[in-house]
């Protein structure tokens, strides 16, 4: 069979990795796909930098239209990142009847609905395995492997930078700032790390998994996002002493009132397998009603791990591009006319457990005031620990773990507690998930 | 679109689970598959027991030919288990142009080559996700998710019974016999547990993963199989002290000399994520050259977890049954005409590290004799620990961890060491894998 021709938009880390993997494993990939998959063109910004990838039958251009308008190209791989011009190029490729493979989480999370509708109308595929958790085939697991299940919830460590920082803070007892610098030095964090450490990157990925898991449109703008930059080594240490580990989790859960969609630091029991995922690695725990909990672990970023997912999508598209669109897996796992309009639950309505740390004056009656506020709001206490004050200090740290309760009540309790004259400064609030049931 | 009609062969644990999941999640599954998947008939041994599953449009028969010869049935789900009559029924269904979904690992591992050839000739699909690791979509990950990779090795905890026994032996310090009885009482082990505890069940699953990972025919008869029944609590304890955990692993690895295909108890570093997979859970670690290590974790058995995989296969077949066979994923991940004839490596040629425990007389010169034998055979020692003899005993346990070496040399060393007058009884030999590189 004649080869499938691929055009790359972007030849940076992932683009270079894709080219490298396709070339190195050409024989292996052809044995699987049944035909050769070859990159015939790449559009790049800097033609000098791209020259190291020169090869037979491979053209380099600075004009992305040379790729998306090229009648000889069957599949366009979008690896530009960001929204513009990536979105225009993807829409143009679809308009030209080309299949698209993309690693662009922001693009899919924000504009996936529009992109999939256009692809559906044109009868082409848009594949995005590489957009979530790098090399882990989690999109395939969710879209195809777990189709028997009503998905109950998904909880994932889906930002390697944040997980590296939290792992180092815990192991070395370092501060956030110290570890961030180290991560930047090692290339695990960008010069401007906001997207990673403030949970935005994770929220992009979570939005995509939520849509596929529950059969709802992408609703990135409704995701709740809280990062790790305010976490202290003390809280990481206290959590550890209580048998928990703090991870930046993306959590999406179906409830009768709506779908939770939230990224935030989370205490999880240290004995859970996912609590032991350290460094830049990613892992996603999926709870289905039939299968129970399954977990998927691997490299969430990097040239070749991400290329692994890009190329897997290329093989899928190569297999299916001559098939009837009705035979294909729907973009969002559910048939486009069978999506649900379940709402996304506002964060104030989410029900979870909480770790609260309060700095209080070490005197009689303080605890009674605090527990009184919690009791009035129906917040029941699972555990309470008072840390001994340091020599000469009059303030003590009190840690409270609550049972599951609704977030708005906790917000109200925190406001009231912060108003007490015996309480110093802000209350630290970190959510807590047992990850073992609904 | 009109519904897809499914006929079940067998309505035991997995058959009942399949029916339950299809009925409970009918709306959800139809939203994904684009059409209803309904079980219209089941062939059972005991019609009385099956009556609890009675439902609209669902017939029960004791004659499996009523299913495989039924022109109204599109997909036959084989859940009889064992080789006969399962094999005849599967071949008959294929002959009748029906697609087949099976959870039968023994059948696929032993007769997969013949079954897939027949399916290929008839243009039908035989799907077997449920045959390996219950609800974990590992076949999909290997066949489709990791197609970019040259798979280097696969190592899995793929027998829940054995993993439960090893977990309990370690946690409670109990003997194999005690825990086996407990497992039987809990329903985790059969009355005759041979298949599970002697590694045969794991070897079936490993054979299937090896064929898919490396693109070779099923070669179950060449798998090396060693179970857990001879493991002692002492060895589990000693391993723990050295920072290792003993797991029954199925390991298959590509080497230039041939493919390793082996099931045996294995020391693995306790800090590895897979070492912390406890109880009846399964996990498979896959090393690809592009993606690195990925891991897949979940329930390896049970009615609904296994049904989760059966139904996922039903959805796949439903999507693809009208597609051109050339668009489908090949049974063994590689195109049937592109399988490799890489040989399976005999166990004596396998290279791995070893844990050796020797019971020796506590006297001068013994260690020199032993280390001399090892040195002569080119076996280098990574660590050696001498356990203090118990009060009044003259025999001491010596633990030796070797570097990677070829098995036949270790066999020769063990024979020579056992011949020494200062060594009492047999040498305990357990293989050791670091699971972090080639």
PDB file of N, CA and C in Angstrom, chain B residues 162-204:
ATOM      1  N   UNK B 162      -1.960 -15.344  43.389  1.00  0.00           N
ATOM      2  CA  UNK B 162      -0.570 -15.395  43.848  1.00  0.00           C
ATOM      3  C   UNK B 162      -0.174 -14.101  44.532  1.00  0.00           C
ATOM      4  N   UNK B 163      -0.621 -12.971  43.977  1.00  0.00           N
ATOM      5  CA  UNK B 163      -0.232 -11.697  44.578  1.00  0.00           C
ATOM      6  C   UNK B 163      -0.865 -11.517  45.949  1.00  0.00           C
ATOM      7  N   UNK B 164      -2.096 -11.988  46.076  1.00  0.00           N
ATOM      8  CA  UNK B 164      -2.747 -11.945  47.392  1.00  0.00           C
ATOM      9  C   UNK B 164      -1.954 -12.782  48.401  1.00  0.00           C
ATOM     10  N   UNK B 165      -1.566 -13.983  47.993  1.00  0.00           N
ATOM     11  CA  UNK B 165      -0.834 -14.877  48.901  1.00  0.00           C
ATOM     12  C   UNK B 165       0.500 -14.250  49.308  1.00  0.00           C
ATOM     13  N   UNK B 166       1.230 -13.713  48.336  1.00  0.00           N
ATOM     14  CA  UNK B 166       2.529 -13.095  48.663  1.00  0.00           C
ATOM     15  C   UNK B 166       2.360 -11.858  49.546  1.00  0.00           C
ATOM     16  N   UNK B 167       1.320 -11.063  49.285  1.00  0.00           N
ATOM     17  CA  UNK B 167       1.073  -9.875  50.105  1.00  0.00           C
ATOM     18  C   UNK B 167       0.803 -10.279  51.549  1.00  0.00           C
ATOM     19  N   UNK B 168      -0.024 -11.304  51.721  1.00  0.00           N
ATOM     20  CA  UNK B 168      -0.381 -11.740  53.075  1.00  0.00           C
ATOM     21  C   UNK B 168       0.812 -12.368  53.794  1.00  0.00           C
ATOM     22  N   UNK B 169       1.581 -13.181  53.057  1.00  0.00           N
ATOM     23  CA  UNK B 169       2.766 -13.799  53.672  1.00  0.00           C
ATOM     24  C   UNK B 169       3.708 -12.723  54.206  1.00  0.00           C
ATOM     25  N   UNK B 170       3.879 -11.658  53.435  1.00  0.00           N
ATOM     26  CA  UNK B 170       4.791 -10.599  53.847  1.00  0.00           C
ATOM     27  C   UNK B 170       4.223  -9.805  55.023  1.00  0.00           C
ATOM     28  N   UNK B 171       2.941  -9.407  54.883  1.00  0.00           N
ATOM     29  CA  UNK B 171       2.371  -8.538  55.912  1.00  0.00           C
ATOM     30  C   UNK B 171       2.200  -9.242  57.248  1.00  0.00           C
ATOM     31  N   UNK B 172       1.781 -10.528  57.177  1.00  0.00           N
ATOM     32  CA  UNK B 172       1.464 -11.233  58.424  1.00  0.00           C
ATOM     33  C   UNK B 172       2.553 -12.201  58.849  1.00  0.00           C
ATOM     34  N   UNK B 173       3.577 -12.366  58.011  1.00  0.00           N
ATOM     35  CA  UNK B 173       4.621 -13.330  58.340  1.00  0.00           C
ATOM     36  C   UNK B 173       4.110 -14.756  58.364  1.00  0.00           C
ATOM     37  N   UNK B 174       3.057 -15.020  57.603  1.00  0.00           N
ATOM     38  CA  UNK B 174       2.479 -16.374  57.603  1.00  0.00           C
ATOM     39  C   UNK B 174       3.173 -17.256  56.572  1.00  0.00           C
ATOM     40  N   UNK B 175       2.920 -18.560  56.684  1.00  0.00           N
ATOM     41  CA  UNK B 175       3.483 -19.498  55.715  1.00  0.00           C
ATOM     42  C   UNK B 175       2.587 -19.561  54.485  1.00  0.00           C
ATOM     43  N   UNK B 176       3.154 -20.097  53.401  1.00  0.00           N
ATOM     44  CA  UNK B 176       2.386 -20.262  52.170  1.00  0.00           C
ATOM     45  C   UNK B 176       1.108 -21.053  52.418  1.00  0.00           C
ATOM     46  N   UNK B 177       1.235 -22.162  53.140  1.00  0.00           N
ATOM     47  CA  UNK B 177       0.084 -23.047  53.354  1.00  0.00           C
ATOM     48  C   UNK B 177      -1.043 -22.342  54.122  1.00  0.00           C
ATOM     49  N   UNK B 178      -0.654 -21.595  55.144  1.00  0.00           N
ATOM     50  CA  UNK B 178      -1.668 -20.869  55.930  1.00  0.00           C
ATOM     51  C   UNK B 178      -2.439 -19.889  55.052  1.00  0.00           C
ATOM     52  N   UNK B 179      -1.692 -19.111  54.247  1.00  0.00           N
ATOM     53  CA  UNK B 179      -2.342 -18.068  53.458  1.00  0.00           C
ATOM     54  C   UNK B 179      -3.165 -18.680  52.325  1.00  0.00           C
ATOM     55  N   UNK B 180      -2.677 -19.770  51.757  1.00  0.00           N
ATOM     56  CA  UNK B 180      -3.452 -20.425  50.695  1.00  0.00           C
ATOM     57  C   UNK B 180      -4.832 -20.820  51.225  1.00  0.00           C
ATOM     58  N   UNK B 181      -4.854 -21.384  52.436  1.00  0.00           N
ATOM     59  CA  UNK B 181      -6.147 -21.782  53.040  1.00  0.00           C
ATOM     60  C   UNK B 181      -7.055 -20.570  53.203  1.00  0.00           C
ATOM     61  N   UNK B 182      -6.471 -19.466  53.667  1.00  0.00           N
ATOM     62  CA  UNK B 182      -7.226 -18.216  53.838  1.00  0.00           C
ATOM     63  C   UNK B 182      -7.772 -17.726  52.490  1.00  0.00           C
ATOM     64  N   UNK B 183      -6.927 -17.802  51.467  1.00  0.00           N
ATOM     65  CA  UNK B 183      -7.342 -17.362  50.128  1.00  0.00           C
ATOM     66  C   UNK B 183      -8.489 -18.231  49.613  1.00  0.00           C
ATOM     67  N   UNK B 184      -8.407 -19.532  49.908  1.00  0.00           N
ATOM     68  CA  UNK B 184      -9.487 -20.425  49.465  1.00  0.00           C
ATOM     69  C   UNK B 184     -10.786 -20.091  50.186  1.00  0.00           C
ATOM     70  N   UNK B 185     -10.656 -19.767  51.486  1.00  0.00           N
ATOM     71  CA  UNK B 185     -11.832 -19.422  52.280  1.00  0.00           C
ATOM     72  C   UNK B 185     -12.481 -18.141  51.726  1.00  0.00           C
ATOM     73  N   UNK B 186     -11.654 -17.183  51.283  1.00  0.00           N
ATOM     74  CA  UNK B 186     -12.163 -15.906  50.770  1.00  0.00           C
ATOM     75  C   UNK B 186     -12.616 -15.980  49.316  1.00  0.00           C
ATOM     76  N   UNK B 187     -12.395 -17.134  48.685  1.00  0.00           N
ATOM     77  CA  UNK B 187     -12.778 -17.262  47.283  1.00  0.00           C
ATOM     78  C   UNK B 187     -11.747 -16.694  46.322  1.00  0.00           C
ATOM     79  N   UNK B 188     -10.557 -16.347  46.819  1.00  0.00           N
ATOM     80  CA  UNK B 188      -9.492 -15.843  45.944  1.00  0.00           C
ATOM     81  C   UNK B 188      -8.691 -16.970  45.327  1.00  0.00           C
ATOM     82  N   UNK B 189      -8.809 -18.171  45.875  1.00  0.00           N
ATOM     83  CA  UNK B 189      -8.094 -19.316  45.300  1.00  0.00           C
ATOM     84  C   UNK B 189      -9.078 -20.465  45.119  1.00  0.00           C
ATOM     85  N   UNK B 190      -8.862 -21.228  44.056  1.00  0.00           N
ATOM     86  CA  UNK B 190      -9.737 -22.365  43.761  1.00  0.00           C
ATOM     87  C   UNK B 190      -9.412 -23.531  44.705  1.00  0.00           C
ATOM     88  N   UNK B 191     -10.332 -24.508  44.740  1.00  0.00           N
ATOM     89  CA  UNK B 191     -10.082 -25.710  45.539  1.00  0.00           C
ATOM     90  C   UNK B 191      -8.788 -26.372  45.052  1.00  0.00           C
ATOM     91  N   UNK B 192      -8.637 -26.496  43.738  1.00  0.00           N
ATOM     92  CA  UNK B 192      -7.341 -26.912  43.174  1.00  0.00           C
ATOM     93  C   UNK B 192      -6.657 -25.656  42.636  1.00  0.00           C
ATOM     94  N   UNK B 193      -5.697 -25.129  43.393  1.00  0.00           N
ATOM     95  CA  UNK B 193      -5.137 -23.812  43.034  1.00  0.00           C
ATOM     96  C   UNK B 193      -3.960 -23.883  42.062  1.00  0.00           C
ATOM     97  N   UNK B 194      -3.663 -25.067  41.525  1.00  0.00           N
ATOM     98  CA  UNK B 194      -2.436 -25.273  40.749  1.00  0.00           C
ATOM     99  C   UNK B 194      -2.220 -24.217  39.663  1.00  0.00           C
ATOM    100  N   UNK B 195      -3.239 -23.978  38.842  1.00  0.00           N
ATOM    101  CA  UNK B 195      -3.099 -23.043  37.721  1.00  0.00           C
ATOM    102  C   UNK B 195      -2.608 -21.675  38.172  1.00  0.00           C
ATOM    103  N   UNK B 196      -3.139 -21.220  39.292  1.00  0.00           N
ATOM    104  CA  UNK B 196      -2.776 -19.894  39.786  1.00  0.00           C
ATOM    105  C   UNK B 196      -1.417 -19.884  40.470  1.00  0.00           C
ATOM    106  N   UNK B 197      -1.227 -20.807  41.414  1.00  0.00           N
ATOM    107  CA  UNK B 197      -0.013 -20.696  42.238  1.00  0.00           C
ATOM    108  C   UNK B 197       1.220 -21.236  41.543  1.00  0.00           C
ATOM    109  N   UNK B 198       1.047 -22.065  40.517  1.00  0.00           N
ATOM    110  CA  UNK B 198       2.230 -22.571  39.812  1.00  0.00           C
ATOM    111  C   UNK B 198       2.575 -21.751  38.572  1.00  0.00           C
ATOM    112  N   UNK B 199       1.886 -20.631  38.390  1.00  0.00           N
ATOM    113  CA  UNK B 199       2.273 -19.698  37.336  1.00  0.00           C
ATOM    114  C   UNK B 199       1.721 -20.012  35.950  1.00  0.00           C
ATOM    115  N   UNK B 200       0.873 -21.020  35.861  1.00  0.00           N
ATOM    116  CA  UNK B 200       0.374 -21.421  34.531  1.00  0.00           C
ATOM    117  C   UNK B 200      -0.578 -20.360  33.982  1.00  0.00           C
ATOM    118  N   UNK B 201      -1.494 -19.906  34.834  1.00  0.00           N
ATOM    119  CA  UNK B 201      -2.417 -18.842  34.425  1.00  0.00           C
ATOM    120  C   UNK B 201      -1.640 -17.593  33.999  1.00  0.00           C
ATOM    121  N   UNK B 202      -0.630 -17.233  34.778  1.00  0.00           N
ATOM    122  CA  UNK B 202       0.188 -16.062  34.428  1.00  0.00           C
ATOM    123  C   UNK B 202       0.913 -16.286  33.104  1.00  0.00           C
ATOM    124  N   UNK B 203       1.365 -17.514  32.875  1.00  0.00           N
ATOM    125  CA  UNK B 203       2.078 -17.808  31.627  1.00  0.00           C
ATOM    126  C   UNK B 203       1.155 -17.700  30.415  1.00  0.00           C
ATOM    127  N   UNK B 204      -0.110 -18.068  30.583  1.00  0.00           N
ATOM    128  CA  UNK B 204      -1.073 -17.867  29.490  1.00  0.00           C
ATOM    129  C   UNK B 204      -1.136 -16.388  29.120  1.00  0.00           C
TER     130      UNK B 204
END
